[in-house]
Short mmCIF file of C-alpha atoms and ligand atoms in Angstrom, two decimals:
data_model
loop_
_atom_site.label_atom_id
_atom_site.label_comp_id
_atom_site.label_asym_id
_atom_site.label_seq_id
_atom_site.Cartn_x
_atom_site.Cartn_y
_atom_site.Cartn_z
CA ALA K 2 17.00 -18.31 -38.12
CA LYS K 3 19.28 -20.50 -36.03
CA GLN K 4 21.82 -17.66 -35.90
CA GLU K 5 19.20 -15.18 -34.83
CA GLY K 6 17.94 -17.54 -32.19
CA ARG K 7 21.38 -17.86 -30.68
CA GLN K 8 21.91 -14.09 -30.61
CA CYS K 9 18.55 -13.67 -29.07
CA TYR K 10 19.44 -16.21 -26.41
CA ARG K 11 22.75 -14.50 -25.69
CA PHE K 12 21.02 -11.15 -25.35
CA PHE K 13 18.49 -12.71 -23.04
CA THR K 14 21.08 -14.24 -20.72
CA GLN K 15 23.07 -11.00 -20.60
CA GLU K 16 19.99 -9.16 -19.58
CA MET K 17 19.17 -11.82 -17.03
CA GLN K 18 22.69 -11.67 -15.64
CA ALA K 19 22.51 -7.92 -15.31
CA ARG K 20 19.20 -8.21 -13.56
CA SER K 21 20.37 -10.87 -11.13
CA ALA K 22 23.55 -8.89 -10.42
CA ARG K 23 21.42 -5.90 -9.53
CA ASN K 24 19.18 -8.18 -7.48
CA LEU K 25 22.13 -9.57 -5.56
CA GLN K 26 23.44 -6.07 -4.97
CA LEU K 27 20.04 -4.98 -3.66
CA VAL K 28 19.60 -8.01 -1.39
CA ASN K 29 23.04 -7.49 0.15
CA ALA K 30 22.44 -3.78 0.64
CA LEU K 31 18.93 -4.35 1.97
CA ARG K 32 20.28 -6.71 4.64
CA HIS K 33 21.93 -3.74 6.33
CA ALA K 34 19.34 -1.13 5.49
CA LEU K 35 17.49 -1.48 8.79
CA ASP K 36 20.43 -1.37 11.21
CA ARG K 37 22.13 1.38 9.20
CA SER K 38 19.00 3.53 9.48
CA GLN K 39 18.57 3.85 5.71
CA LEU K 40 14.85 3.13 5.83
CA GLN K 41 12.24 5.73 6.54
CA VAL K 42 8.46 5.68 6.53
CA HIS K 43 6.68 8.46 4.69
CA TYR K 44 2.98 9.23 4.97
CA GLN K 45 0.45 10.25 2.35
CA PRO K 46 -2.78 11.90 3.50
CA GLN K 47 -6.13 10.31 2.74
CA ILE K 48 -8.81 12.93 2.26
CA SER K 49 -12.55 12.89 2.86
CA MET K 50 -14.48 13.85 -0.30
CA ARG K 51 -17.19 15.33 1.88
CA ASP K 52 -15.22 18.08 3.60
CA GLY K 53 -11.59 17.80 2.48
CA ALA K 54 -10.38 16.77 5.93
CA ILE K 55 -7.40 14.45 6.44
CA ILE K 56 -8.95 11.27 7.79
CA GLY K 57 -6.07 8.89 7.33
CA ALA K 58 -2.51 8.25 6.21
CA GLU K 59 -0.88 5.55 4.11
CA ALA K 60 2.56 4.50 5.32
CA LEU K 61 5.00 4.18 2.40
CA LEU K 62 8.52 2.88 2.79
CA ARG K 63 11.54 4.89 1.56
CA TRP K 64 15.09 3.58 1.15
CA GLN K 65 17.97 6.00 0.82
CA HIS K 66 21.23 4.13 0.16
CA PRO K 67 24.57 6.01 0.33
CA GLU K 68 25.75 4.72 -3.10
CA LEU K 69 22.62 3.48 -4.83
CA GLY K 70 20.69 6.61 -3.93
CA MET K 71 16.95 6.55 -3.52
CA VAL K 72 15.72 3.07 -4.49
CA SER K 73 12.04 2.81 -5.40
CA PRO K 74 9.86 0.47 -3.32
CA ALA K 75 8.49 -0.85 -6.62
CA GLU K 76 12.02 -2.24 -7.15
CA PHE K 77 13.13 -3.25 -3.64
CA ILE K 78 9.87 -4.62 -2.17
CA PRO K 79 9.91 -7.60 -4.58
CA VAL K 80 13.58 -8.17 -3.68
CA ALA K 81 12.69 -8.02 0.02
CA GLU K 82 9.86 -10.50 -0.58
CA GLY K 83 12.07 -12.91 -2.51
CA SER K 84 14.75 -12.93 0.19
CA GLY K 85 12.49 -13.09 3.23
CA LEU K 86 13.79 -9.69 4.37
CA ILE K 87 10.24 -8.39 4.03
CA LEU K 88 9.40 -10.00 7.39
CA PRO K 89 11.74 -7.91 9.60
CA ILE K 90 11.30 -4.87 7.35
CA GLY K 91 7.51 -5.20 7.29
CA GLU K 92 7.41 -5.55 11.06
CA TRP K 93 9.53 -2.43 11.41
CA VAL K 94 7.19 -0.45 9.10
CA LEU K 95 4.17 -1.65 11.06
CA ARG K 96 5.71 -0.57 14.37
CA CYS K 97 6.80 2.84 13.01
CA ALA K 98 3.37 3.50 11.56
CA VAL K 99 1.52 2.41 14.71
CA GLN K 100 3.85 4.51 16.89
CA GLN K 101 3.29 7.51 14.66
CA ALA K 102 -0.48 7.03 14.63
CA LYS K 103 -0.42 6.89 18.42
CA ALA K 104 1.58 10.13 18.55
CA TRP K 105 -0.97 11.89 16.29
CA VAL K 106 -3.89 10.58 18.32
CA ASN K 107 -2.15 11.88 21.48
CA GLU K 108 -1.77 15.29 19.82
CA GLY K 109 -5.52 15.35 19.36
CA PHE K 110 -5.62 14.58 15.64
CA GLY K 111 -7.80 11.49 15.97
CA PRO K 112 -9.56 9.70 14.51
CA LEU K 113 -6.83 9.26 11.98
CA ILE K 114 -6.66 5.84 10.31
CA MET K 115 -3.16 4.53 9.63
CA ALA K 116 -3.02 2.34 6.51
CA VAL K 117 -0.07 -0.06 6.19
CA ASN K 118 0.75 -2.17 3.12
CA LEU K 119 1.05 -5.90 3.75
CA SER K 120 3.01 -8.13 1.43
CA ALA K 121 1.84 -11.64 0.54
CA VAL K 122 4.73 -13.09 2.53
CA GLN K 123 3.62 -11.26 5.67
CA PHE K 124 -0.04 -12.11 5.12
CA ARG K 125 0.70 -15.83 4.80
CA HIS K 126 2.90 -15.93 7.91
CA PRO K 127 1.01 -17.80 10.65
CA ASP K 128 2.11 -15.34 13.38
CA LEU K 129 0.76 -12.23 11.60
CA PRO K 130 -2.46 -11.73 13.61
CA GLU K 131 -0.62 -12.10 16.92
CA LEU K 132 2.20 -9.84 15.79
CA VAL K 133 -0.28 -7.11 14.84
CA THR K 134 -2.06 -7.34 18.19
CA ARG K 135 1.24 -7.32 20.08
CA ILE K 136 2.46 -4.18 18.32
CA LEU K 137 -0.87 -2.41 18.90
CA ASP K 138 -0.80 -3.37 22.60
CA GLU K 139 2.81 -2.36 23.09
CA GLU K 140 2.31 1.00 21.41
CA GLY K 141 -1.11 1.58 22.98
CA LEU K 142 -3.04 2.17 19.76
CA PRO K 143 -6.68 1.00 19.58
CA PRO K 144 -6.93 -1.58 16.75
CA GLU K 145 -9.63 0.34 14.86
CA TYR K 146 -7.03 3.01 14.03
CA LEU K 147 -5.08 0.51 11.94
CA GLU K 148 -5.95 -0.54 8.42
CA LEU K 149 -4.03 -3.23 6.54
CA GLU K 150 -3.87 -2.94 2.74
CA LEU K 151 -3.88 -6.18 0.78
CA THR K 152 -3.89 -6.63 -2.97
CA GLU K 153 -6.43 -8.84 -4.70
CA GLY K 154 -3.66 -11.30 -5.61
CA VAL K 155 -2.76 -11.81 -1.96
CA ALA K 156 -6.34 -12.59 -1.05
CA MET K 157 -7.18 -14.68 -4.13
CA HIS K 158 -4.03 -16.85 -4.00
CA ASN K 159 -5.78 -19.07 -1.48
CA PRO K 160 -9.19 -17.56 -0.78
CA GLN K 161 -10.22 -19.99 1.96
CA SER K 162 -7.13 -19.39 4.06
CA ALA K 163 -7.28 -15.65 3.30
CA ILE K 164 -10.82 -15.58 4.67
CA ALA K 165 -9.64 -17.30 7.86
CA VAL K 166 -6.79 -14.80 8.37
CA MET K 167 -9.10 -11.86 7.64
CA ASN K 168 -11.68 -13.16 10.10
CA ASN K 169 -8.95 -13.48 12.71
CA LEU K 170 -7.70 -9.93 12.13
CA GLN K 171 -11.22 -8.55 12.09
CA GLU K 172 -12.00 -10.22 15.42
CA ARG K 173 -8.96 -8.41 16.76
CA GLY K 174 -10.55 -5.14 15.64
CA VAL K 175 -8.19 -4.37 12.73
CA ARG K 176 -9.60 -3.08 9.42
CA MET K 177 -8.58 -4.31 5.99
CA SER K 178 -8.81 -2.81 2.53
CA ILE K 179 -8.19 -4.14 -0.97
CA ASP K 180 -5.38 -2.24 -2.67
CA ASP K 181 -5.06 -1.67 -6.44
CA PHE K 182 -8.65 -2.82 -6.83
CA GLY K 183 -9.58 -3.73 -10.39
CA THR K 184 -6.08 -4.66 -11.58
CA GLY K 185 -6.04 -8.19 -10.23
CA TYR K 186 -8.44 -10.99 -10.47
CA SER K 187 -10.93 -11.10 -7.66
CA SER K 188 -14.11 -13.00 -7.74
CA LEU K 189 -17.10 -10.94 -6.73
CA SER K 190 -18.49 -13.82 -4.69
CA TYR K 191 -15.33 -13.83 -2.57
CA LEU K 192 -15.41 -10.08 -2.20
CA LYS K 193 -18.53 -10.57 -0.11
CA GLU K 194 -16.75 -13.03 2.16
CA PHE K 195 -13.52 -11.09 2.53
CA LYS K 196 -13.74 -9.03 5.67
CA VAL K 197 -12.64 -5.81 3.98
CA TYR K 198 -14.28 -2.48 4.62
CA LYS K 199 -12.76 -0.41 1.85
CA LEU K 200 -11.78 -0.76 -1.83
CA LYS K 201 -8.88 1.31 -3.12
CA ILE K 202 -9.55 2.11 -6.78
CA ASP K 203 -6.28 1.65 -8.64
CA GLN K 204 -4.61 4.76 -10.04
CA SER K 205 -4.47 3.27 -13.54
CA PHE K 206 -8.26 3.78 -13.77
CA VAL K 207 -8.17 7.21 -12.16
CA ARG K 208 -5.46 8.61 -14.47
CA ASP K 209 -7.57 9.12 -17.59
CA ILE K 210 -10.92 9.42 -15.88
CA SER K 211 -11.54 12.90 -17.28
CA THR K 212 -11.02 11.86 -20.91
CA ASP K 213 -11.51 8.11 -21.26
CA PRO K 214 -15.17 7.02 -21.33
CA GLU K 215 -14.24 3.41 -20.53
CA ASP K 216 -12.31 4.38 -17.40
CA LYS K 217 -15.28 6.51 -16.34
CA VAL K 218 -17.54 3.47 -16.65
CA ILE K 219 -15.12 1.20 -14.77
CA VAL K 220 -14.64 3.63 -11.89
CA SER K 221 -18.33 4.31 -11.53
CA ALA K 222 -19.03 0.55 -11.63
CA ILE K 223 -16.48 -0.07 -8.85
CA ILE K 224 -18.02 2.68 -6.70
CA ASN K 225 -21.52 1.27 -7.20
CA LEU K 226 -20.36 -2.29 -6.55
CA ALA K 227 -18.73 -1.15 -3.30
CA LYS K 228 -21.86 0.73 -2.26
CA SER K 229 -24.10 -2.27 -2.86
CA LEU K 230 -21.75 -4.44 -0.77
CA GLY K 231 -21.61 -1.81 1.98
CA LEU K 232 -17.93 -1.02 1.38
CA LYS K 233 -16.20 2.35 1.36
CA THR K 234 -14.14 3.54 -1.61
CA ILE K 235 -10.93 5.52 -1.88
CA ALA K 236 -9.45 6.62 -5.20
CA GLU K 237 -5.65 6.52 -5.57
CA GLY K 238 -3.48 8.75 -7.72
CA VAL K 239 -5.83 11.73 -7.83
CA GLU K 240 -3.83 14.51 -9.45
CA THR K 241 -6.36 16.94 -10.95
CA GLU K 242 -9.46 18.90 -9.99
CA GLY K 243 -11.25 17.23 -12.91
CA GLN K 244 -10.60 13.75 -11.53
CA GLN K 245 -11.71 14.87 -8.09
CA ALA K 246 -14.94 16.36 -9.45
CA PHE K 247 -15.85 13.18 -11.32
CA LEU K 248 -15.10 10.98 -8.28
CA ARG K 249 -17.13 13.19 -5.98
CA GLU K 250 -20.06 13.19 -8.42
CA GLN K 251 -19.95 9.36 -8.52
CA GLY K 252 -20.06 9.15 -4.74
CA CYS K 253 -16.49 8.06 -4.01
CA ASP K 254 -15.84 8.48 -0.26
CA GLU K 255 -12.16 9.36 -0.08
CA MET K 256 -9.18 10.25 -2.21
CA GLN K 257 -5.42 10.12 -2.08
CA GLY K 258 -2.99 11.69 -4.52
CA TYR K 259 -0.63 14.48 -5.53
CA LEU K 260 -3.57 16.90 -5.89
CA PHE K 261 -3.61 17.09 -2.13
CA SER K 262 -0.11 15.91 -1.19
CA LYS K 263 2.59 13.45 -2.16
CA PRO K 264 3.88 11.10 0.55
CA VAL K 265 5.83 13.23 3.06
CA SER K 266 7.96 12.74 6.19
CA ALA K 267 6.24 12.45 9.57
CA GLU K 268 7.32 16.04 10.39
CA GLN K 269 5.80 17.39 7.18
CA PHE K 270 2.62 15.39 7.73
CA ASP K 271 2.41 16.84 11.21
CA ALA K 272 2.57 20.31 9.68
CA LEU K 273 -0.30 19.44 7.29
CA LEU K 274 -2.38 18.32 10.27
CA LYS K 275 -1.59 21.53 12.15
CA GLN K 276 -2.58 23.67 9.17
CA GLY K 277 -6.07 22.62 10.08
CA PHE K 278 -6.90 20.07 7.46
CA ALA K 279 -7.69 17.52 10.15
CA ALA K 280 -11.23 16.44 10.90
P1 C2E X 620 0.81 1.30 -3.58
O1 C2E X 620 0.52 0.65 -2.27
O2 C2E X 620 -0.19 1.16 -4.64
O3 C2E X 620 1.10 2.82 -3.22
C1 C2E X 620 0.70 3.91 -4.02
C2 C2E X 620 1.86 4.45 -4.82
O4 C2E X 620 1.39 5.53 -5.64
C3 C2E X 620 2.98 5.03 -3.97
O5 C2E X 620 4.20 4.77 -4.66
C4 C2E X 620 2.67 6.53 -3.99
O6 C2E X 620 3.79 7.35 -3.74
C5 C2E X 620 2.15 6.69 -5.40
N1 C2E X 620 1.25 7.84 -5.54
C6 C2E X 620 0.49 8.44 -4.61
N2 C2E X 620 -0.24 9.46 -5.14
C7 C2E X 620 0.07 9.52 -6.45
C8 C2E X 620 -0.35 10.37 -7.54
O7 C2E X 620 -1.19 11.26 -7.42
N3 C2E X 620 0.19 10.09 -8.77
C9 C2E X 620 1.09 9.09 -8.96
N4 C2E X 620 1.58 8.92 -10.19
N5 C2E X 620 1.52 8.28 -7.95
C10 C2E X 620 1.01 8.49 -6.72
P2 C2E X 620 5.51 4.29 -3.91
O8 C2E X 620 5.62 4.98 -2.58
O9 C2E X 620 6.65 4.40 -4.85
O10 C2E X 620 5.22 2.75 -3.60
C11 C2E X 620 5.12 1.82 -4.65
C12 C2E X 620 4.60 0.50 -4.15
O11 C2E X 620 5.55 -0.13 -3.27
C13 C2E X 620 3.33 0.62 -3.32
O12 C2E X 620 2.21 0.74 -4.17
C14 C2E X 620 3.37 -0.69 -2.56
O13 C2E X 620 2.89 -1.75 -3.35
C15 C2E X 620 4.85 -0.88 -2.32
N6 C2E X 620 5.18 -0.43 -0.95
C16 C2E X 620 5.54 0.79 -0.50
N7 C2E X 620 5.77 0.76 0.83
C17 C2E X 620 5.53 -0.51 1.24
C18 C2E X 620 5.58 -1.19 2.52
O14 C2E X 620 5.87 -0.61 3.58
N8 C2E X 620 5.29 -2.53 2.51
C19 C2E X 620 4.95 -3.20 1.37
N9 C2E X 620 4.66 -4.51 1.45
N10 C2E X 620 4.87 -2.58 0.19
C20 C2E X 620 5.16 -1.26 0.10
CA1 CA X 621 -1.14 0.70 -0.88
CA1 CA X 622 -2.37 1.00 -4.57
CA1 CA X 623 0.32 -0.68 -6.54
#
């Protein structure tokens, strides 16, 4: 058993070494990603269940590295958070998205809500509310066109201070939504105090909605909970007509997913808007 334990330990450290080598490689590469123009923001349409119109966009970061290739945000966002690089990168995403939203409003595609993901590190930074207002002012976008997506974990880490930051942002006119709703731990009593206006139903519940009775129950419970609290709902990861039909029947307000479109470049999104899917 002792022998096994030692082998197990060796295997563990090798794996850890490999992981931290990759981490180091990513941090070093990420440091230059911004000034070497390797980052891009893509946009995924958010669709009204009522009439199928595009009513919003979620900004999603893309990183194309010359040697590493396309690195998934699921891998590099945690690295960016751990190294503090998420602050300059997050600010850059926010400015890109706000600029783009302004351009679409100018083209006559308003009201189009631009949703931007906020990491915990950004949310806890004391200058966040001012930074958001400054970017909106500089780019000339009315605050109600911006929505910030927070996960339950970010809000529940320190609920009292989260409530204060949310109140501050709300007073500035910015909307907030809870991302990946249902996967984290959020107390229902806090949900009432959080100044969010929309719940994003996590795609893990949406995936098997057509076949799994438990997922059906969970999704319909989330929609009803949101309704009774006066919140809107959007379902993520909608890929099939069957999922869409169930969500519509349950009274879900909006959807986002490959059924309509994957995240696309600003140019491609522009083309979707011009095809007449806009409100
Ligand atoms: P998320 O915020 O939950 O974003 C939704 C993810 O689901 C995106 O993955 C999107 O491309 C994917 N998705 C959309 N529709 C479908 C579908 O129908 N089926 C499936 N299977 N997937 C779908 P992506 O772009 O790889 O992003 C992964 C995560 O990385 C995001 O999850 C978010 O947590 C984080 N992320 C991405 N961009 C940013 C950013 O600018 N800032 C921060 N802080 N995080 C970001
Ligand atoms: Ca999101
Ligand atoms: Ca999500
Ligand atoms: Ca997620």
